[in-house]
Coordinates of C-alpha atoms in Angstrom, one line a residue:
M1 CA 0.0 0.0 0.0
S2 CA 1.4 3.4 -0.9
A3 CA 2.1 6.0 1.8
A4 CA -0.6 8.3 0.4
L5 CA -3.2 5.5 0.3
G6 CA -2.1 4.3 3.8
H7 CA -2.7 7.8 5.2
L8 CA -6.1 7.9 3.4
V9 CA -7.0 4.6 4.9
E10 CA -5.8 5.5 8.4
S11 CA -7.6 8.8 8.5
G12 CA -10.7 7.6 6.7
F13 CA -11.3 4.9 9.3
A14 CA -10.2 6.9 12.4
N15 CA -13.6 6.6 13.9
A16 CA -14.0 2.9 13.8
I17 CA -16.6 2.7 16.6
T18 CA -19.0 4.9 14.6
Y19 CA -18.2 2.9 11.4
D20 CA -19.0 -0.3 13.2
A21 CA -22.2 1.0 14.6
H22 CA -23.6 2.2 11.3
R23 CA -22.1 -0.1 8.7
P24 CA -24.8 -2.6 7.6
S25 CA -24.1 -6.3 7.8
Y26 CA -24.8 -8.9 5.1
P27 CA -28.1 -10.7 4.5
A28 CA -28.0 -14.3 5.8
E29 CA -29.1 -15.7 2.5
S30 CA -26.2 -13.9 0.8
L31 CA -23.7 -15.3 3.3
N32 CA -25.0 -18.8 2.8
K33 CA -24.9 -18.5 -1.0
M34 CA -21.4 -17.2 -0.8
L35 CA -20.3 -20.1 1.4
E36 CA -22.1 -22.6 -0.8
E37 CA -20.4 -21.2 -3.9
M38 CA -17.0 -21.5 -2.1
K39 CA -17.9 -25.1 -1.4
I40 CA -17.4 -24.7 2.3
L41 CA -21.0 -24.2 3.5
D42 CA -21.3 -27.7 5.0
V43 CA -17.6 -28.1 5.9
P44 CA -17.1 -28.0 9.6
A45 CA -13.9 -26.3 10.8
A46 CA -13.2 -24.9 7.3
R47 CA -10.4 -22.4 7.3
I48 CA -11.5 -19.0 6.1
L49 CA -9.2 -16.1 5.5
E50 CA -11.0 -12.7 5.5
I51 CA -9.0 -9.9 4.0
G52 CA -10.0 -6.3 4.8
A53 CA -12.0 -7.5 7.8
G54 CA -12.6 -4.0 9.1
T55 CA -14.4 -4.0 12.4
G56 CA -15.7 -7.5 11.8
K57 CA -19.1 -7.1 10.3
L58 CA -18.8 -10.2 8.1
T59 CA -16.5 -11.9 10.7
E60 CA -19.2 -11.8 13.3
Q61 CA -21.6 -13.5 10.9
L62 CA -19.1 -16.2 10.0
V63 CA -18.5 -16.9 13.7
A64 CA -22.3 -17.1 14.3
H65 CA -22.8 -19.5 11.5
E66 CA -23.9 -23.1 12.4
R67 CA -20.5 -24.4 11.3
S68 CA -17.5 -23.7 13.5
Y69 CA -15.1 -22.1 11.0
E70 CA -11.5 -21.3 11.8
I71 CA -10.9 -17.7 10.7
I72 CA -8.0 -15.4 10.2
A73 CA -9.1 -11.8 9.8
V74 CA -6.6 -9.5 8.2
E75 CA -7.0 -5.7 8.8
P76 CA -4.3 -3.1 8.4
P77 CA -5.7 0.1 10.1
A78 CA -5.1 -0.1 13.8
Q79 CA -8.4 1.6 14.7
M80 CA -10.4 -1.0 12.9
R81 CA -8.4 -3.8 14.3
R82 CA -8.9 -2.6 17.8
V83 CA -12.7 -2.7 17.4
L84 CA -12.5 -6.1 15.9
N85 CA -10.2 -7.4 18.7
A86 CA -12.4 -6.0 21.4
K87 CA -15.2 -8.3 20.1
A88 CA -13.1 -11.3 21.2
L89 CA -14.7 -13.5 18.6
P90 CA -14.1 -17.2 19.2
G91 CA -12.1 -19.0 16.6
V92 CA -10.8 -15.8 15.1
K93 CA -7.2 -14.7 14.8
V94 CA -6.8 -11.0 13.9
L95 CA -3.7 -10.0 12.0
N96 CA -2.1 -6.7 11.1
A97 CA -1.2 -7.5 7.5
T98 CA -2.1 -6.4 3.9
A99 CA -3.5 -8.4 1.0
A100 CA -0.1 -8.1 -0.8
N101 CA 1.8 -9.3 2.3
L102 CA 0.1 -12.0 4.3
E103 CA 3.1 -12.7 6.4
G104 CA 2.3 -15.0 9.3
I105 CA -0.1 -17.1 7.2
E106 CA 1.4 -20.4 6.0
E107 CA 1.2 -21.6 2.4
A108 CA -2.1 -23.3 1.4
W109 CA -3.7 -22.6 4.8
A110 CA -7.1 -21.4 3.7
D111 CA -10.0 -23.4 2.3
G112 CA -11.3 -20.1 1.0
V113 CA -10.7 -16.3 1.0
V114 CA -13.4 -13.8 1.5
V115 CA -13.3 -10.0 0.9
A116 CA -16.3 -8.1 2.1
Q117 CA -16.7 -4.6 0.7
A118 CA -12.9 -4.0 0.5
F119 CA -11.4 -5.4 -2.8
H120 CA -11.1 -2.0 -4.3
W121 CA -8.4 -1.1 -1.7
F122 CA -6.0 -3.8 -3.0
S123 CA -7.2 -4.9 -6.5
N124 CA -3.8 -5.7 -7.9
I125 CA -1.9 -8.7 -9.2
E126 CA 0.4 -8.8 -6.1
A127 CA -2.5 -9.2 -3.8
L128 CA -4.1 -11.9 -5.9
Q129 CA -0.7 -13.8 -6.0
E130 CA -0.4 -13.6 -2.2
M131 CA -4.0 -14.8 -1.8
R132 CA -3.3 -17.7 -4.1
R133 CA -0.2 -18.6 -2.0
V134 CA -2.1 -18.9 1.2
T135 CA -5.1 -20.7 -0.3
K136 CA -5.4 -24.5 -0.9
P137 CA -5.4 -25.6 -4.5
Y138 CA -9.2 -26.0 -4.6
G139 CA -9.9 -22.8 -2.6
I140 CA -12.1 -20.1 -3.9
L141 CA -11.8 -16.3 -3.6
A142 CA -15.3 -14.7 -2.8
L143 CA -16.0 -11.0 -3.1
I144 CA -19.2 -9.8 -1.4
W145 CA -20.8 -6.3 -1.1
N146 CA -23.7 -5.2 0.9
F147 CA -25.0 -2.9 -1.8
E148 CA -28.1 -3.8 -3.7
D149 CA -26.6 -3.9 -7.2
Y150 CA -23.5 -2.2 -8.5
S151 CA -24.6 -2.6 -12.1
S152 CA -28.1 -1.1 -11.8
G153 CA -28.6 2.1 -13.6
V154 CA -28.1 5.4 -11.7
E155 CA -31.8 6.2 -12.4
W156 CA -33.0 3.1 -10.7
K157 CA -34.4 3.8 -7.2
S158 CA -32.7 2.0 -4.3
T159 CA -34.7 0.6 -1.4
T160 CA -33.0 2.8 1.2
E161 CA -31.7 6.3 1.2
W162 CA -28.2 5.0 2.2
E163 CA -28.1 2.7 -0.8
D164 CA -29.2 5.5 -3.1
G165 CA -26.5 7.8 -1.7
M166 CA -23.8 5.1 -2.2
K167 CA -25.0 4.4 -5.8
Q168 CA -24.8 8.1 -6.6
L169 CA -21.2 8.3 -5.3
L170 CA -20.2 5.2 -7.3
W171 CA -21.7 6.4 -10.5
A172 CA -20.0 9.8 -10.0
H173 CA -16.6 8.0 -10.5
E174 CA -15.3 7.8 -14.0
N175 CA -14.3 4.1 -13.8
Q176 CA -16.6 2.5 -11.2
H177 CA -15.6 -1.0 -12.2
G178 CA -11.8 -0.5 -12.4
W179 CA -11.2 -3.2 -9.9
Q180 CA -12.5 -5.8 -12.4
T181 CA -9.5 -5.2 -14.7
T182 CA -7.2 -6.9 -12.1
F183 CA -8.7 -10.3 -13.0
Q184 CA -7.9 -9.6 -16.7
E185 CA -4.2 -9.2 -16.1

């Protein structure tokens, strides 16, 4: 992560407690569908690596799932990590690392990698290579967002004011789907 981006991340997430209080979680049916597609829904003690775990919105849901997953949650900003650590989630190891440097995670450790709402922070080939290093050969990378639909037209009305505001911000960017080009490299 560049120094400029690191500063932006640290300052942007300085109020992690407020972030945690207001950030929406993920619908249970979306979580189950993601785990099913990853082929770990019914795998007890599956090892899940969550990158960009933030304050643990998705982590909490993974812990509460009927399967007892073993989870490593990676989060670089200290403020976000403090909130996540304070939750003392069972079966979760929280690491200060980045997607491009997953030091401390052994090769082929994860049955799957999840990134919730954060892939745009590290959508580069180095991060994908590092994720591949720590994932078992059959492991799957799953990306999940808690937005209604990134691809719906800007004129389509969202179900909540928050969603509508987020969509307006996304559509204001020239290249809203720039992260997708990482997979074409």
